[in-house]
Amino acid sequence: MRNTLPELRREHGWSQQRLADELGVTRQTIISIEKGRFDPSLPLAFRLAAVFGRAIEDIFSPDPDPAGS
Amino acid sequence: MYNELYTWETAMIDDAPTRWGRVRFGRGTVPAMRLAAPIGALLAAGFGVVAVLSDAAGPRPLVGGTVVALVSFAGLTGLVWAMLVDRRTLRGATDRPEESVETVWFDAAARGAFTDTLIVTGIALALLAVTGADIPAIAALTGTVVVALTSVSVRYLVARRRG
């Protein structure tokens, strides 16, 4: 999944550690989500959306289909 | 009113995260080490007694039993602490470790290690059957544990490096 987490985080002026503390996860988890290597669970995605006051689909979007179908 | 406030404030102070964490009892908490250390000491003393009774304590049972108790004290205390402590009361611990990427790495490492252990023990079993070699059960079980632990460790480190 792609996400706009780095942009949102910078808008709020938060470090990765600050966001990790807000969500109760590790900084490595935030790094992995931002890089698209770790898809958060639904509850974590909801908490992320709530922290930034956005809808989940404003933050996460599916990867474009490589087949183009 | 004062009592209610006092109780609430005390509860807030008691729930503050600490280095060694706390054990929850209903609505209250107790420092984890205050429980783990005495229980660990009791278990260690039990180990010492068992060593003496089973003649594993050597020619000087009292000294041998004491050494067994002292050596096992730290490990047993740590084990009891790990079983009792409420992770949420540990300073620096994450609130929801199950939602962290580290848990995903560990789960993947454990799954891979299960396969590795089956393959290695299967090959070892086949070799033993063909060659007719005979190894002690302790060596075989130790080898199995070492393979499993090594596999988990290596796989976890590889997953971590990949991010």
Short mmCIF file of C-alpha atoms in Angstrom, two decimals:
data_model
loop_
_atom_site.label_atom_id
_atom_site.label_comp_id
_atom_site.label_asym_id
_atom_site.label_seq_id
_atom_site.Cartn_x
_atom_site.Cartn_y
_atom_site.Cartn_z
CA MET A 1 0.00 0.00 0.00
CA ARG A 2 1.07 3.55 -0.70
CA ASN A 3 0.62 6.20 1.95
CA THR A 4 0.97 9.89 2.57
CA LEU A 5 2.24 9.41 6.10
CA PRO A 6 5.62 11.21 5.66
CA GLU A 7 3.87 14.30 4.24
CA LEU A 8 1.22 14.33 6.98
CA ARG A 9 3.85 13.87 9.65
CA ARG A 10 5.91 16.76 8.30
CA GLU A 11 2.80 18.95 8.11
CA HIS A 12 2.31 18.40 11.82
CA GLY A 13 6.01 18.85 12.52
CA TRP A 14 6.21 15.47 14.21
CA SER A 15 9.21 13.19 14.29
CA GLN A 16 8.83 9.48 13.64
CA GLN A 17 9.42 8.87 17.36
CA ARG A 18 6.68 11.34 18.31
CA LEU A 19 4.20 9.58 16.03
CA ALA A 20 5.31 6.18 17.35
CA ASP A 21 4.70 7.39 20.91
CA GLU A 22 1.25 8.70 19.96
CA LEU A 23 0.30 5.32 18.51
CA GLY A 24 2.02 3.12 21.10
CA VAL A 25 4.23 1.36 18.56
CA THR A 26 7.95 1.39 17.84
CA ARG A 27 9.72 3.93 15.64
CA GLN A 28 10.80 1.07 13.40
CA THR A 29 7.13 0.34 12.76
CA ILE A 30 6.56 3.92 11.60
CA ILE A 31 9.63 3.73 9.35
CA SER A 32 8.41 0.46 7.84
CA ILE A 33 4.89 1.82 7.23
CA GLU A 34 6.24 4.98 5.60
CA LYS A 35 8.43 2.92 3.29
CA GLY A 36 5.46 0.73 2.39
CA ARG A 37 7.13 -2.41 3.73
CA PHE A 38 4.63 -2.99 6.52
CA ASP A 39 0.88 -2.68 6.14
CA PRO A 40 -0.70 -1.63 9.44
CA SER A 41 -3.57 -3.58 10.97
CA LEU A 42 -7.03 -2.04 10.60
CA PRO A 43 -7.12 -0.80 14.23
CA LEU A 44 -3.69 0.80 13.80
CA ALA A 45 -4.77 2.41 10.52
CA PHE A 46 -7.84 3.83 12.27
CA ARG A 47 -5.69 5.23 15.08
CA LEU A 48 -3.32 6.76 12.52
CA ALA A 49 -6.23 8.39 10.73
CA ALA A 50 -7.65 9.67 14.03
CA VAL A 51 -4.29 11.12 15.09
CA PHE A 52 -4.12 13.20 11.89
CA GLY A 53 -7.87 13.89 11.76
CA ARG A 54 -8.19 12.29 8.32
CA ALA A 55 -10.04 9.37 6.80
CA ILE A 56 -8.09 6.15 6.26
CA GLU A 57 -8.43 6.45 2.47
CA ASP A 58 -6.87 9.92 2.66
CA ILE A 59 -3.72 8.31 4.03
CA PHE A 60 -3.59 4.86 2.45
CA SER A 61 -4.26 3.82 -1.11
CA PRO A 62 -3.68 0.52 -2.89
CA ASP A 63 -0.63 0.04 -5.06
CA PRO A 64 -1.35 0.59 -8.76
CA ASP A 65 -2.02 -2.69 -10.52
CA PRO A 66 1.23 -3.60 -12.32
CA ALA A 67 -0.77 -5.42 -15.02
CA GLY A 68 -2.69 -2.24 -15.72
CA SER A 69 -6.02 -4.06 -15.77
CA MET B 1 -13.69 12.96 49.44
CA TYR B 2 -10.09 13.31 50.59
CA ASN B 3 -9.75 9.55 50.77
CA GLU B 4 -11.12 9.18 47.25
CA LEU B 5 -8.69 11.75 45.93
CA TYR B 6 -5.82 10.20 47.81
CA THR B 7 -6.66 6.74 46.49
CA TRP B 8 -6.97 8.06 42.94
CA GLU B 9 -3.67 9.91 43.16
CA THR B 10 -1.94 6.92 44.70
CA ALA B 11 -3.29 4.70 41.91
CA MET B 12 -1.98 7.15 39.31
CA ILE B 13 1.45 7.15 40.94
CA ASP B 14 1.43 3.34 41.23
CA ASP B 15 0.59 2.97 37.54
CA ALA B 16 3.51 5.13 36.41
CA PRO B 17 5.85 3.09 34.19
CA THR B 18 9.01 1.92 35.94
CA ARG B 19 12.21 0.25 34.83
CA TRP B 20 11.16 -3.19 36.10
CA GLY B 21 7.42 -2.75 35.76
CA ARG B 22 4.58 -3.85 37.99
CA VAL B 23 2.26 -6.79 38.51
CA ARG B 24 -1.46 -6.07 38.49
CA PHE B 25 -3.67 -7.42 41.24
CA GLY B 26 -7.25 -6.48 40.55
CA ARG B 27 -7.24 -2.67 40.70
CA GLY B 28 -3.87 -2.36 42.41
CA THR B 29 -0.27 -2.98 41.39
CA VAL B 30 2.87 -4.28 43.06
CA PRO B 31 6.46 -3.71 41.87
CA ALA B 32 7.28 -6.79 39.81
CA MET B 33 10.68 -7.34 41.38
CA ARG B 34 9.14 -7.34 44.85
CA LEU B 35 7.34 -10.52 43.83
CA ALA B 36 9.81 -12.02 41.36
CA ALA B 37 12.87 -11.93 43.64
CA PRO B 38 11.35 -13.87 46.59
CA ILE B 39 9.67 -16.40 44.30
CA GLY B 40 12.93 -16.78 42.36
CA ALA B 41 14.78 -17.29 45.65
CA LEU B 42 12.28 -19.95 46.74
CA LEU B 43 12.55 -21.79 43.43
CA ALA B 44 16.35 -21.53 43.52
CA ALA B 45 16.36 -22.97 47.04
CA GLY B 46 14.15 -25.78 45.74
CA PHE B 47 16.65 -26.44 42.96
CA GLY B 48 19.42 -26.60 45.57
CA VAL B 49 17.46 -29.07 47.68
CA VAL B 50 16.71 -31.24 44.63
CA ALA B 51 20.42 -31.19 43.72
CA VAL B 52 21.30 -32.36 47.23
CA LEU B 53 18.60 -35.06 47.37
CA SER B 54 19.50 -36.40 43.93
CA ASP B 55 23.23 -36.57 44.78
CA ALA B 56 23.97 -34.09 41.98
CA ALA B 57 25.50 -31.61 44.43
CA GLY B 58 28.88 -33.35 44.54
CA PRO B 59 30.90 -34.68 47.46
CA ARG B 60 30.03 -31.69 49.69
CA PRO B 61 26.22 -31.54 49.38
CA LEU B 62 25.73 -28.34 51.39
CA VAL B 63 28.24 -26.39 49.32
CA GLY B 64 27.05 -27.94 46.07
CA GLY B 65 23.39 -27.28 46.85
CA THR B 66 24.16 -23.67 47.78
CA VAL B 67 26.09 -23.15 44.56
CA VAL B 68 23.21 -24.60 42.50
CA ALA B 69 20.76 -22.28 44.31
CA LEU B 70 22.95 -19.21 43.83
CA VAL B 71 23.63 -19.91 40.16
CA SER B 72 19.97 -20.55 39.34
CA PHE B 73 18.62 -17.58 41.35
CA ALA B 74 19.12 -14.88 38.71
CA GLY B 75 17.73 -16.98 35.86
CA LEU B 76 14.68 -18.12 37.83
CA THR B 77 13.98 -14.60 39.07
CA GLY B 78 14.14 -13.36 35.48
CA LEU B 79 11.80 -16.11 34.35
CA VAL B 80 9.25 -15.34 37.08
CA TRP B 81 9.54 -11.61 36.32
CA ALA B 82 8.91 -12.22 32.61
CA MET B 83 5.83 -14.30 33.41
CA LEU B 84 4.33 -11.87 35.92
CA VAL B 85 5.15 -8.36 34.73
CA ASP B 86 2.51 -6.26 33.02
CA ARG B 87 4.29 -4.94 29.92
CA ARG B 88 2.22 -1.75 29.94
CA THR B 89 3.90 -0.73 33.20
CA LEU B 90 7.42 -0.98 31.73
CA ARG B 91 9.14 2.30 30.98
CA GLY B 92 9.73 2.63 27.23
CA ALA B 93 7.62 -0.42 26.32
CA THR B 94 5.21 -0.03 23.44
CA ASP B 95 1.49 -0.09 24.26
CA ARG B 96 0.59 -2.55 21.53
CA PRO B 97 3.58 -4.73 20.69
CA GLU B 98 1.37 -7.03 18.61
CA GLU B 99 0.89 -4.22 16.08
CA SER B 100 4.59 -3.56 15.60
CA VAL B 101 6.67 -4.61 12.65
CA GLU B 102 9.00 -6.43 15.06
CA THR B 103 6.19 -8.87 15.83
CA VAL B 104 5.76 -9.52 12.11
CA TRP B 105 9.49 -10.21 11.82
CA PHE B 106 9.43 -12.56 14.79
CA ASP B 107 6.36 -14.44 13.55
CA ALA B 108 7.95 -14.91 10.13
CA ALA B 109 11.22 -16.02 11.77
CA ALA B 110 9.39 -18.53 13.99
CA ARG B 111 7.48 -19.96 11.02
CA GLY B 112 10.69 -20.32 9.02
CA ALA B 113 12.53 -21.83 11.98
CA PHE B 114 9.83 -24.47 12.35
CA THR B 115 10.46 -25.59 8.77
CA ASP B 116 14.25 -25.42 9.23
CA THR B 117 14.08 -27.52 12.39
CA LEU B 118 11.91 -30.15 10.72
CA ILE B 119 14.26 -30.37 7.72
CA VAL B 120 17.47 -30.51 9.77
CA THR B 121 16.14 -33.06 12.27
CA GLY B 122 14.70 -35.11 9.39
CA ILE B 123 18.05 -35.18 7.61
CA ALA B 124 19.85 -35.98 10.87
CA LEU B 125 17.39 -38.78 11.58
CA ALA B 126 17.88 -40.23 8.11
CA LEU B 127 21.67 -40.10 8.50
CA LEU B 128 21.47 -41.81 11.89
CA ALA B 129 19.18 -44.50 10.47
CA VAL B 130 21.48 -45.18 7.51
CA THR B 131 24.77 -45.11 9.39
CA GLY B 132 23.42 -46.85 12.48
CA ALA B 133 25.15 -44.27 14.67
CA ASP B 134 23.91 -43.84 18.20
CA ILE B 135 23.91 -40.46 19.97
CA PRO B 136 22.70 -39.64 23.47
CA ALA B 137 19.22 -38.18 23.82
CA ILE B 138 20.60 -35.09 25.58
CA ALA B 139 22.90 -34.34 22.64
CA ALA B 140 20.09 -34.86 20.13
CA LEU B 141 17.64 -32.63 21.98
CA THR B 142 20.30 -29.98 22.60
CA GLY B 143 21.11 -29.99 18.89
CA THR B 144 17.43 -29.56 18.02
CA VAL B 145 17.08 -26.60 20.38
CA VAL B 146 20.27 -25.00 19.04
CA VAL B 147 19.09 -25.38 15.44
CA ALA B 148 15.70 -23.83 16.28
CA LEU B 149 17.17 -20.90 18.24
CA THR B 150 19.86 -20.23 15.63
CA SER B 151 17.30 -20.30 12.84
CA VAL B 152 14.96 -17.88 14.63
CA SER B 153 17.84 -15.52 15.45
CA VAL B 154 19.31 -15.48 11.94
CA ARG B 155 15.93 -15.15 10.24
CA TYR B 156 14.91 -12.31 12.59
CA LEU B 157 18.16 -10.43 11.95
CA VAL B 158 17.80 -10.86 8.18
CA ALA B 159 14.20 -9.58 8.30
CA ARG B 160 15.29 -6.64 10.42
CA ARG B 161 18.09 -5.76 8.01
CA ARG B 162 15.69 -5.89 5.08
CA GLY B 163 13.36 -3.62 7.03
#
